[in-house]
Short mmCIF file of C-alpha atoms and ligand atoms in Angstrom, two decimals:
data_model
loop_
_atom_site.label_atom_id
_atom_site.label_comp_id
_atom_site.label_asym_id
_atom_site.label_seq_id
_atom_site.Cartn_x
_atom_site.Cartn_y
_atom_site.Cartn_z
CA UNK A 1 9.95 -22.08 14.84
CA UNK A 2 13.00 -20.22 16.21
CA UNK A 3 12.20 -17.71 18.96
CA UNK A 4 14.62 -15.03 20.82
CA UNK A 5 14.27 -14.72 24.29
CA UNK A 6 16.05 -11.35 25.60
CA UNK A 7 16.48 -10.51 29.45
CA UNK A 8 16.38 -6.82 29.77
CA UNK A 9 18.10 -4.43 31.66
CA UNK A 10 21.43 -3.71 30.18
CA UNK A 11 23.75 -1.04 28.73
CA UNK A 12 25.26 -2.00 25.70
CA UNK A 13 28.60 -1.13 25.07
CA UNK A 14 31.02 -1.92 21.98
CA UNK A 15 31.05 -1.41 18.67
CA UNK A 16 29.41 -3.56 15.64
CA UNK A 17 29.82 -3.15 12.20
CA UNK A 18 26.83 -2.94 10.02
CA UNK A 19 25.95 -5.46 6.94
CA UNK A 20 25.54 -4.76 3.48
CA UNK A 21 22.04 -3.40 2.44
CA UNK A 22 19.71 -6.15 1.72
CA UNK A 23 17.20 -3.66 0.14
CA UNK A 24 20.03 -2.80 -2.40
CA UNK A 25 20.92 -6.68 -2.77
CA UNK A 26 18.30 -7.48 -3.96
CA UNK A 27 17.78 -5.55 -6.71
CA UNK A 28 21.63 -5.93 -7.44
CA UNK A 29 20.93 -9.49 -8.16
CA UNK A 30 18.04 -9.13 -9.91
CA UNK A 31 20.21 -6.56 -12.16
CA UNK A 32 22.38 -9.02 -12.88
CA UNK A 33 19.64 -11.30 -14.82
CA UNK A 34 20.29 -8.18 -17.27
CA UNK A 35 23.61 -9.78 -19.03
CA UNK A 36 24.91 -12.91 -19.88
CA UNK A 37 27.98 -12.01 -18.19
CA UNK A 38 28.78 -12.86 -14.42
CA UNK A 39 28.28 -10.04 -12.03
CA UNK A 40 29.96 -10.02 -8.24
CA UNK A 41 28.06 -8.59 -6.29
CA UNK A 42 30.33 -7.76 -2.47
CA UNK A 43 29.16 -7.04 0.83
CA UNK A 44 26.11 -8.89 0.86
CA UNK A 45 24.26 -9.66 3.58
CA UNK A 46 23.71 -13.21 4.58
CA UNK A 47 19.64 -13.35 5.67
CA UNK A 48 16.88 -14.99 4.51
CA UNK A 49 15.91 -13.01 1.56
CA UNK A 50 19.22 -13.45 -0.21
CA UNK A 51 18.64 -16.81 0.37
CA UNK A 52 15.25 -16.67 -1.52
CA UNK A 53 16.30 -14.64 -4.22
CA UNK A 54 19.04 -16.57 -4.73
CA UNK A 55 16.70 -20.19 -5.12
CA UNK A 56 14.49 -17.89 -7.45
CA UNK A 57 17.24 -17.32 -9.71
CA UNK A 58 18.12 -20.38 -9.73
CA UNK A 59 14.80 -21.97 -10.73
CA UNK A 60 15.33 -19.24 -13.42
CA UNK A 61 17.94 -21.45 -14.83
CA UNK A 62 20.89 -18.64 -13.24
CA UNK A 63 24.07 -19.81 -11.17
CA UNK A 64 24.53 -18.52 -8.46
CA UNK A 65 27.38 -19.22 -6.10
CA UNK A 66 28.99 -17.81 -3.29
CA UNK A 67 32.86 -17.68 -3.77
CA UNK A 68 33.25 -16.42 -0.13
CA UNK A 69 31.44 -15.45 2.47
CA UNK A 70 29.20 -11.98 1.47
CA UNK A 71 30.13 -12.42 -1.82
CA UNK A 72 27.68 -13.51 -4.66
CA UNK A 73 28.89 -14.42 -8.22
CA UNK A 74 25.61 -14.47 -10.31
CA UNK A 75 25.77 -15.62 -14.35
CA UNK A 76 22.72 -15.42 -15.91
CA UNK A 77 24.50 -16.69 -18.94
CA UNK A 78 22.09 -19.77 -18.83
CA UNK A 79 18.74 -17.90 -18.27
CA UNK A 80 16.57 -20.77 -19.25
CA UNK A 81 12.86 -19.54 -17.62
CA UNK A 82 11.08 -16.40 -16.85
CA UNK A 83 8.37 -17.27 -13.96
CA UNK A 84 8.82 -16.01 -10.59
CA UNK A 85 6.15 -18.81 -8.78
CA UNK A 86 3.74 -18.23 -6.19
CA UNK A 87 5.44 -19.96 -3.88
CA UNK A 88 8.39 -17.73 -3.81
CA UNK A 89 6.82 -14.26 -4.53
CA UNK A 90 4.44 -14.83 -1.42
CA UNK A 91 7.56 -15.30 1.01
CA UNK A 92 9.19 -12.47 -0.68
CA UNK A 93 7.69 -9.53 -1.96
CA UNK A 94 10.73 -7.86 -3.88
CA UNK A 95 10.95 -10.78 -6.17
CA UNK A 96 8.97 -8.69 -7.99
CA UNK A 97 12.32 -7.06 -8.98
CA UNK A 98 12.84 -9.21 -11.70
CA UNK A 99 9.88 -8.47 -13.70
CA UNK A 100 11.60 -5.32 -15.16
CA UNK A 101 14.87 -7.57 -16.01
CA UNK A 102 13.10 -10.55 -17.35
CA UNK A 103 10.88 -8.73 -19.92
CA UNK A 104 14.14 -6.48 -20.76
CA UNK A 105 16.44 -9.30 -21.23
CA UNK A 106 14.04 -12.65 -22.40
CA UNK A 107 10.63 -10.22 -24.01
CA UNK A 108 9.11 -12.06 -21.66
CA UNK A 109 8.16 -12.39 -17.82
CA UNK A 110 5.65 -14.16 -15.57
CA UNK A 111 5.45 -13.14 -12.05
CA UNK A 112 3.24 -13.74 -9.23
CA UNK A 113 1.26 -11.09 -7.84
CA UNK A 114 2.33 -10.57 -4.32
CA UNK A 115 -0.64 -9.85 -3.09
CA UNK A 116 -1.39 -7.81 0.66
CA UNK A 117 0.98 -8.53 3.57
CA UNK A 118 1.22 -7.45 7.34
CA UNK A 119 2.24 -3.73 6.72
CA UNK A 120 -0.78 -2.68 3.88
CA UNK A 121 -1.86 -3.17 0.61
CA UNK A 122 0.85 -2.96 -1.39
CA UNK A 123 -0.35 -2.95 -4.78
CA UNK A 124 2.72 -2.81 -8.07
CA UNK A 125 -0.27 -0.69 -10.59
CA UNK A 126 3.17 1.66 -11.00
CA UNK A 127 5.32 -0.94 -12.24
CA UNK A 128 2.89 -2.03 -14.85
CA UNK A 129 2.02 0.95 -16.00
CA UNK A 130 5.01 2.38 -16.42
CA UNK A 131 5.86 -1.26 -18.15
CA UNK A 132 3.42 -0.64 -20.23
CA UNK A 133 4.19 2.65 -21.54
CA UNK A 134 7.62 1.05 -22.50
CA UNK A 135 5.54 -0.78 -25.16
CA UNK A 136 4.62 -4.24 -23.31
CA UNK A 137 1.90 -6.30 -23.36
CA UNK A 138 0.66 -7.40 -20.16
CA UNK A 139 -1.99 -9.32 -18.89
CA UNK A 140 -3.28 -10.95 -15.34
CA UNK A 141 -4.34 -14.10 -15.40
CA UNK A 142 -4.80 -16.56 -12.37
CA UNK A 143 -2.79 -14.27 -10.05
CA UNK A 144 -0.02 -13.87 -12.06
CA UNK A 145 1.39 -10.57 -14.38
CA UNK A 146 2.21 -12.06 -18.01
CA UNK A 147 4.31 -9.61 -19.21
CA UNK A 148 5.68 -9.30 -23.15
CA UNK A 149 7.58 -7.37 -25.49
CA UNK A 150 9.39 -7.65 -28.50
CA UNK A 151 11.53 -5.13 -27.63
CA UNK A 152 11.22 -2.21 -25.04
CA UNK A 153 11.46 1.51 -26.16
CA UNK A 154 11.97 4.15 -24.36
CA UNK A 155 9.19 6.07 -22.69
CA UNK A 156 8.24 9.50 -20.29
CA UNK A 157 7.26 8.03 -17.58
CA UNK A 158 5.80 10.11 -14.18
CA UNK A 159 5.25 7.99 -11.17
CA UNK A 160 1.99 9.01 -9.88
CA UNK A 161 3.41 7.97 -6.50
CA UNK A 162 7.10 7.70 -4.93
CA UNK A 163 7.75 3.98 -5.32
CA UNK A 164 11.11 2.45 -4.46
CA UNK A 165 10.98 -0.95 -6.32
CA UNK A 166 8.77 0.47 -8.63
CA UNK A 167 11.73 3.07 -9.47
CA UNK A 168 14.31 0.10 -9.57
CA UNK A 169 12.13 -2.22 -11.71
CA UNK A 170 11.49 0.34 -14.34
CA UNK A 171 14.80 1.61 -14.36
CA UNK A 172 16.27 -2.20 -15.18
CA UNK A 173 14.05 -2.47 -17.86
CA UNK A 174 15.58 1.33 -19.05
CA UNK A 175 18.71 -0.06 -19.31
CA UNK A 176 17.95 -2.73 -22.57
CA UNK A 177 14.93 -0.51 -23.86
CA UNK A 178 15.37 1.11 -27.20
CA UNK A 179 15.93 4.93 -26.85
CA UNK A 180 15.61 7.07 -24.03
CA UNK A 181 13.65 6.87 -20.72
CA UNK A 182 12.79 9.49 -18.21
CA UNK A 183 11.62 8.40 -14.74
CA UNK A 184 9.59 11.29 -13.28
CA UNK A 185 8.81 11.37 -9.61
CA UNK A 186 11.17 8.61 -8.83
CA UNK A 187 12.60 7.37 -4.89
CA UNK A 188 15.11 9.04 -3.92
CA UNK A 189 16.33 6.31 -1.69
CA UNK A 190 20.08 5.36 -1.48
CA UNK A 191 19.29 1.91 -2.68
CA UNK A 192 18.67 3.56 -6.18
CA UNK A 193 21.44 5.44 -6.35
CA UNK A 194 23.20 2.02 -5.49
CA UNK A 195 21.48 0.30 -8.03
CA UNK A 196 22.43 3.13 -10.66
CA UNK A 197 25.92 2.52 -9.66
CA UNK A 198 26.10 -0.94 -10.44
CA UNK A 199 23.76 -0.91 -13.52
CA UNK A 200 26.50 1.91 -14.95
CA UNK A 201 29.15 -0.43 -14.00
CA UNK A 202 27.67 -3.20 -16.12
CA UNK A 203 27.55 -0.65 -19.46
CA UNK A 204 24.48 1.03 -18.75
CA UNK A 205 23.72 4.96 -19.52
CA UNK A 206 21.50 6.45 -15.90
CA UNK A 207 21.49 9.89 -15.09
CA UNK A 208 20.28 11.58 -12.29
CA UNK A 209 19.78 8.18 -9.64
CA UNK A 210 19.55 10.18 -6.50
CA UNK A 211 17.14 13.04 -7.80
CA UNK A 212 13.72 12.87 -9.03
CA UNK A 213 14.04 12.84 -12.80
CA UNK A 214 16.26 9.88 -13.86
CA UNK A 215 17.33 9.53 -17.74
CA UNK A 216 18.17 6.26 -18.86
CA UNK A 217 19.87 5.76 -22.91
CA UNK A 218 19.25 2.02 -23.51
CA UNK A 219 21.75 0.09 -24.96
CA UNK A 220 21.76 -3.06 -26.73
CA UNK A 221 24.09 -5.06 -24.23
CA UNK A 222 25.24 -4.84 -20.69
CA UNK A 223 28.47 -6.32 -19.40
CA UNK A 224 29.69 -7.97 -16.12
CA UNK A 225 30.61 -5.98 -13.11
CA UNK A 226 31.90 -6.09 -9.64
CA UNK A 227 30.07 -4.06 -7.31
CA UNK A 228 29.81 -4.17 -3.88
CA UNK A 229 26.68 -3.14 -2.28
CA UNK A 230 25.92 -0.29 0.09
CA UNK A 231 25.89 -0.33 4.22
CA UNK A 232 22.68 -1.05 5.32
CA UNK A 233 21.24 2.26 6.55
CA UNK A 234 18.00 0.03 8.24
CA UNK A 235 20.40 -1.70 10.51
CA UNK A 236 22.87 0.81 11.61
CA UNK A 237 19.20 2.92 12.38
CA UNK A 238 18.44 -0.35 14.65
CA UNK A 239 21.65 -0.47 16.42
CA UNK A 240 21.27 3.62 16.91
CA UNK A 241 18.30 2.94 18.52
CA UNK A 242 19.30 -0.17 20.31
CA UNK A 243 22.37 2.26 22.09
CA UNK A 244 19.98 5.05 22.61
CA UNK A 245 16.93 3.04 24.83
CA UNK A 246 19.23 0.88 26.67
CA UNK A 247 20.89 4.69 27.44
CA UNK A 248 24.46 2.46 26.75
CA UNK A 249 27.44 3.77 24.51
CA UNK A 250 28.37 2.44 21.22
CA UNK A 251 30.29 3.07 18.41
CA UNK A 252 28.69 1.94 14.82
CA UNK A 253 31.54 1.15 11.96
CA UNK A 254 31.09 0.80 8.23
CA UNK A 255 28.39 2.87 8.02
CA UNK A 256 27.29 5.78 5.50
CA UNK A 257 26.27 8.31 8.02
CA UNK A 258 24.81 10.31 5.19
CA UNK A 259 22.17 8.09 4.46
CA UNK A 260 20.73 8.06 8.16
CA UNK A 261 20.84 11.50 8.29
CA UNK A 262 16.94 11.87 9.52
CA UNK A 263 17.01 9.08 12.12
CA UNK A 264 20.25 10.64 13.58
CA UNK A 265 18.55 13.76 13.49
CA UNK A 266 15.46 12.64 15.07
CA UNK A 267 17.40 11.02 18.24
CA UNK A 268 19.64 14.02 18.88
CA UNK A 269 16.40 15.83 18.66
CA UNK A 270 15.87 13.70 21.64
CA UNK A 271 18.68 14.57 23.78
CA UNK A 272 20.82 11.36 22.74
CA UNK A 273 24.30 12.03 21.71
CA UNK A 274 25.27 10.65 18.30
CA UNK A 275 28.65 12.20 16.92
CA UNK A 276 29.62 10.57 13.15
CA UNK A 277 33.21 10.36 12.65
CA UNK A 278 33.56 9.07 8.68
CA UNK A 279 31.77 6.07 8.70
CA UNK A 280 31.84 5.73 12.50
CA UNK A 281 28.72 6.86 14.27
CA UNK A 282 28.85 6.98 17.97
CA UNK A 283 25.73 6.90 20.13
CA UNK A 284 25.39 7.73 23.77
CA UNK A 285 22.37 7.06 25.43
CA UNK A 286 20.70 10.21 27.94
CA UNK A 287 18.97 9.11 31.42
CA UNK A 288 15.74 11.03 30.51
CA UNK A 289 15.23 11.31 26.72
CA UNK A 290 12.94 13.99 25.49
CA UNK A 291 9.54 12.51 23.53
CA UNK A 292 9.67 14.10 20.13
CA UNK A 293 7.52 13.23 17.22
CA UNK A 294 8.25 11.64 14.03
CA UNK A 295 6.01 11.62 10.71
CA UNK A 296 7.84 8.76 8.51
CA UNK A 297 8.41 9.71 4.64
CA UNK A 298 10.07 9.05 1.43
CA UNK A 299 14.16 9.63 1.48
CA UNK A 300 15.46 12.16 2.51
CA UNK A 301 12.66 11.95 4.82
CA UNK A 302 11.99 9.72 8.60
CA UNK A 303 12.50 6.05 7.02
CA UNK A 304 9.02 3.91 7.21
CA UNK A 305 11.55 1.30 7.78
CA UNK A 306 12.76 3.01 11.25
CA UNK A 307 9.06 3.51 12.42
CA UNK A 308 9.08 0.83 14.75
CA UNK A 309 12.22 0.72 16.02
CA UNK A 310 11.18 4.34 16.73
CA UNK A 311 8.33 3.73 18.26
CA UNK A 312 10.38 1.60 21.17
CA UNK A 313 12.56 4.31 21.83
CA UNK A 314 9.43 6.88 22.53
CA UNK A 315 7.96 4.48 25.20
CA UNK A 316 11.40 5.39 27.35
CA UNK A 317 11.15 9.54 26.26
CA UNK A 318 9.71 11.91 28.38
CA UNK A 319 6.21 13.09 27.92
CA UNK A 320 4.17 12.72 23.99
CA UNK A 321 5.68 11.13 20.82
CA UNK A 322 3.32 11.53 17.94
CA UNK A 323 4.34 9.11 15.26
CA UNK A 324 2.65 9.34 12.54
CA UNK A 325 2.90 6.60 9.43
CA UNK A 326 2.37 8.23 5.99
CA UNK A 327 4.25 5.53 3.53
CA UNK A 328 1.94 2.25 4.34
CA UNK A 329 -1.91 2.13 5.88
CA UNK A 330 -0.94 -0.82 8.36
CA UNK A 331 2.16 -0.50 9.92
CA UNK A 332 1.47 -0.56 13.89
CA UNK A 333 1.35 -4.26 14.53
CA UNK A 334 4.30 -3.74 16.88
CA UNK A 335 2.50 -1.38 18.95
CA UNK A 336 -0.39 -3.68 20.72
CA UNK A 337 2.84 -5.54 21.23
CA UNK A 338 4.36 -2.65 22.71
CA UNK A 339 1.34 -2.37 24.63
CA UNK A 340 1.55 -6.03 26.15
CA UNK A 341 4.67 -5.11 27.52
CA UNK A 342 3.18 -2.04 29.90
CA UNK A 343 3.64 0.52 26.84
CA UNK A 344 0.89 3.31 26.95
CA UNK A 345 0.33 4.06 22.63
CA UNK A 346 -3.25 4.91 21.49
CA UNK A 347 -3.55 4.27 17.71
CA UNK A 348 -5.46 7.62 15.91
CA UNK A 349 -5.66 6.62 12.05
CA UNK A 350 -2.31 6.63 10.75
CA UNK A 351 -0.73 8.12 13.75
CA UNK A 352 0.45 6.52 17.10
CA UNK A 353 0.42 8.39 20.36
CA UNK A 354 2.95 6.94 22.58
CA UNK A 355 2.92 8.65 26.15
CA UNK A 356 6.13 7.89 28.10
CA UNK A 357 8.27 7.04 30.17
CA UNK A 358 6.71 3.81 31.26
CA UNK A 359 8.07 0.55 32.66
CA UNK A 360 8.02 -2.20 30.30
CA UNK A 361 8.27 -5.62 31.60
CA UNK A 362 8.99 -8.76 29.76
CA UNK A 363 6.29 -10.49 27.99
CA UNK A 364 5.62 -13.04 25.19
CA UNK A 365 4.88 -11.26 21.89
CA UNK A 366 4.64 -11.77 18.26
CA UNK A 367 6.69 -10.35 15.37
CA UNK A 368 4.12 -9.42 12.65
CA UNK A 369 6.74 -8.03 10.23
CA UNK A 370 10.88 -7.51 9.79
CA UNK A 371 10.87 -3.91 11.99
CA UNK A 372 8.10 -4.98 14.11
CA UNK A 373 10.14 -7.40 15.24
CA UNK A 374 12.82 -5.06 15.59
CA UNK A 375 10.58 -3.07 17.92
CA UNK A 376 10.01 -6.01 20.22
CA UNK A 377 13.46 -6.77 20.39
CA UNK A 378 14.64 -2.94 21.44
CA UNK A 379 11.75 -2.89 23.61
CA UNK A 380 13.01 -6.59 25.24
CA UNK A 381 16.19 -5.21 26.00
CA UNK A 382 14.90 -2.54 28.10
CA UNK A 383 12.11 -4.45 30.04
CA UNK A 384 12.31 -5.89 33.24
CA UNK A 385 12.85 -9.73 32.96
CA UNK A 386 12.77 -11.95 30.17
CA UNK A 387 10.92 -11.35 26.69
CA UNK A 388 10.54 -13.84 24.17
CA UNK A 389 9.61 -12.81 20.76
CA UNK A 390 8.50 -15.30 18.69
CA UNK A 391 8.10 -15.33 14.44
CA UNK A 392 12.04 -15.03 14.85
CA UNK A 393 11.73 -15.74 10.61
CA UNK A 394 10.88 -12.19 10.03
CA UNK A 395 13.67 -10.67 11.62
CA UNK A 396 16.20 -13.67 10.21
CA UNK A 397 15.13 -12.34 6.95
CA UNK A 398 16.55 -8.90 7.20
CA UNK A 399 19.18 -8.83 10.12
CA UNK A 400 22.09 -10.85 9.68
CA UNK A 401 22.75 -13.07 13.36
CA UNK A 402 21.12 -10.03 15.13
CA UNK A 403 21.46 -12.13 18.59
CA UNK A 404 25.04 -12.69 18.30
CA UNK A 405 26.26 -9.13 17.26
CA UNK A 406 23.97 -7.69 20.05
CA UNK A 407 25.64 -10.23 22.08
CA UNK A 408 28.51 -8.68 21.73
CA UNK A 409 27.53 -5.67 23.14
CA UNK A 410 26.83 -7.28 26.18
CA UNK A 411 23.14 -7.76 25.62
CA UNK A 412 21.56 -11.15 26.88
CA UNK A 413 20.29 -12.53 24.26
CA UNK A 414 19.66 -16.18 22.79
CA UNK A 415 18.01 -18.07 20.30
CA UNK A 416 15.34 -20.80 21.10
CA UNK A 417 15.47 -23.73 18.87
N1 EPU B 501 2.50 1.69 -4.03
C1 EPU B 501 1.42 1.71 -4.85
N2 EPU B 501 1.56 1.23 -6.14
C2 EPU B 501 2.72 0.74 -6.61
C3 EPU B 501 3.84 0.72 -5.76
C4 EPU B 501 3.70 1.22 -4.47
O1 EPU B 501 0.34 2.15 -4.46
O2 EPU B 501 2.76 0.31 -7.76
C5 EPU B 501 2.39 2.20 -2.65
C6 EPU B 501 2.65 1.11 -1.61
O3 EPU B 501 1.50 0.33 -1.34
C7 EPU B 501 3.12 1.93 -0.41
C8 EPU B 501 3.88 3.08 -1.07
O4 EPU B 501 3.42 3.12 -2.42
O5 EPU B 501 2.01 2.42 0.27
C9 EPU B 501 5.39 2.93 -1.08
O6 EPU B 501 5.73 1.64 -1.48
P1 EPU B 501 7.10 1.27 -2.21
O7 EPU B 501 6.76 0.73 -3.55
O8 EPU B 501 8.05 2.41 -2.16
O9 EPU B 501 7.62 0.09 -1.30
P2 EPU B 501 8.42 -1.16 -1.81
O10 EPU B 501 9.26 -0.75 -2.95
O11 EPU B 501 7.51 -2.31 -1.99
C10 EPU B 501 10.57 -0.80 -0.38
C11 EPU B 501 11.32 -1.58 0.65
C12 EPU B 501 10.51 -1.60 1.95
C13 EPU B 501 10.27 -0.17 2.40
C14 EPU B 501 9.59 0.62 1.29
C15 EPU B 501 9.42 2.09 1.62
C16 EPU B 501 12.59 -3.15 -0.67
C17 EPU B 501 12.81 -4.54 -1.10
N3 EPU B 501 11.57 -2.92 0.16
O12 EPU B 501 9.33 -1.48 -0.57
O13 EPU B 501 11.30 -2.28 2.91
O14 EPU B 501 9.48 -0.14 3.55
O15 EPU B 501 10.36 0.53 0.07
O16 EPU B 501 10.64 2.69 1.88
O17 EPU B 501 13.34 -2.26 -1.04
C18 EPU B 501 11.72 -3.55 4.86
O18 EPU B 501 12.91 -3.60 4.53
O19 EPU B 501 11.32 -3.90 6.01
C19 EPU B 501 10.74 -3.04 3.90
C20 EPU B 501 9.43 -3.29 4.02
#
């Protein structure tokens, strides 16, 4: 297993140009099991999970091929199956995406349960229910969801929580449903509104991705498309971050500031300079940061998904951060961690007290989940000596050759084989 070994103590400087979105990837190619046409999907990010979603479509009887690099040509034309196995749901929880597509495109789906994993629960009650209001027939038998329907019809349907695949599954099964369907209560996260975008560009009728009531018209078709996905909001955050503790200067391109909005806030609220230019977004790191708390919620709100990465940056602020985690009941595995590495965080419930500025010096620690590892890394490149976070697979499945583009910015980084 792959580890990253990271010797702190430097400044980065540079600039780096952030990925495509792989939480609006994926759902973009599980949208695209919706026609029988080829959709392009642009932009893509090359880590793990593509690479997993891409061998479950294909065990789904789908081509898919990659015409260049970041670019994914998907024809469901030959849609032969409609089981997501075990053995691919339990590496990857959003394979779940394709439930919604399957049933609305075959009348049929079978799809693992996912099951609990590192960060909570995780239950998908939403996405059957809401399936099931749509008129199908669903059952759960030996760990998997049988799902089927003759055809879908349109239903009012209120999310009794903000869910974001939940939102993109039951809007893909919208798009083919007879009549109309209203999403109550639905994420407002960016990757919806991206998924809207592409759905609308393959013949579908959404209103309202973005806000929370969504309208869907089903039609009785959908065409190809050519979409190319959204910046990855997640991993500009991380490189934010990764400029702010090591108190460097750099310059983020290719971003969509406006979708980071409440992590940019939350640093400046620190002291750290971050000016956005267009789709530039410089960060300049401040010798004593201010501690400032940060309660993590749905979009607009402080991203679960930047919790971690967060929680690096307080050990380095001055004086209290209370973070507190409202979206998922177990997502502090970084912070014992943090903790290994001379960090002082008390865990209270669902909130993390993080008392700073302390020293952290390089240790050997464990990546329990994507950000977590994240953390670690941020937190290597401002410790004294060498860190070596191991589980490298969790970060290789959301960060495209992290080491290499932080290499660039002059961090020392490398990758044990
Ligand atoms: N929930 C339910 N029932 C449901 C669905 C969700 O109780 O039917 C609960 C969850 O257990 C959780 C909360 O609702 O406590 C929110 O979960 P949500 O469904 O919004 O999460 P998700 O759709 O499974 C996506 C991202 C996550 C991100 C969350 C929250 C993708 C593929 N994944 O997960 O991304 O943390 O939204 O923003 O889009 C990551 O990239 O590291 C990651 C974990």
């Amino acid at each position: 297993m792959d580890k990253l070994k990271i010797t702190g103590g430097v400044r980065l400087e540079g600039s780096v140009t952030v990925s495509g979105a792989k939480n609006a990837a994926l759902p973009a190619m599980a949208a695209a099991l919706l026609s029988p046409v080829p959709v392009e999907l642009g932009n893509v990010p090359m880590v793990n999970d593509i690479r997993t979603t891409r061998k479950l479509l294909a065990e789904l009887g789908v081509r898919v091929t990659l015409p260049e690099d970041h670019t994914v040509r998907i024809d469901a034309g030959g849609l032969a199956r409609c089981e997501a196995p075990y053995e691919l749901v339990r590496t990857m929880r959003a394979s779940v995406l394709v439930l919604g597509p399957l049933l609305a495109r075959t009348g049929r789906a079978r799809v693992s349960l996912p099951g609990g994993c590192a960060i909570g629960a995780r239950p998908i009650d939403s996405h059957i229910r809401g399936l099931e209001k749509m008129g199908a027939d669903i059952r759960t038998e030996h760990g998997y969801v049988e799902a089927t329907a003759r055809r879908l019809r349109g239903a009012d349907i209120l999310f009794d929580r903000v869910t974001v695949t939940g939102t993109e599954n039951l809007l893909m099964a919208a798009v083919l449903a007879e009549g109309e369907t209203i999403l109550r209560n639905s994420a407002l996260e960016p990757e919806v509104v991206d998924l809207a975008r592409l759905l609308s560009a393959m013949g579908a009728d959404v209103e309202g991705a973005g806000t929370p009531t969504i309208r869907v018209r089903g039609v009785r078709e959908l065409h190809g498309a050519s979409h190319r996905v959204m910046p990855d909001r997640i991993e500009a955050g991380t490189f934010l971050v990764a400029g702010a503790v090591t108190k460097g200067n750099i310059e983020i391109l290719g971003a969509e500031p406006a979708t980071l909005l409440s992590t940019v806030e939350k640093l400046r609220e620190t002291g750290v300079l971050v000016e956005i230019d267009g789709d530039r977004i410089r960060v300049a790191g401040v010798e004593a940061p201010r501690a400032a708390s940060a309660t993590t919620r749905e979009h607009p709100g402080f991203p679960t998904d930047m919790q971690a990465q967060y929680m690096a940056f307080s050990t380095q602020a001055c004086g209290v951060s209370v973070i507190t985690e409202n979206i998922f009941e177990n997502r502090f595995m970084h912070a014992s961690e943090l903790v290994r590495m001379g960090a002082r965080i008390r865990i209270e419930g669902a909130r993390a007290i993080v008392e700073g500025p302390t020293r952290l010096s390089g240790a050997n620690v464990i990546a329990s989940d994507l950000r977590a590892g994240a953390s670690l890394v941020l937190a290597g490149l401002v410790a004294e000596g060498d860190t070596v976070v191991n589980r490298v697979y969790h970060l290789d499945r959301g960060y495209e050759r992290l080491e290499e583009r932080l290499g660039m910015l002059g961090a020392r980084i490398e990758r044990i084989h």
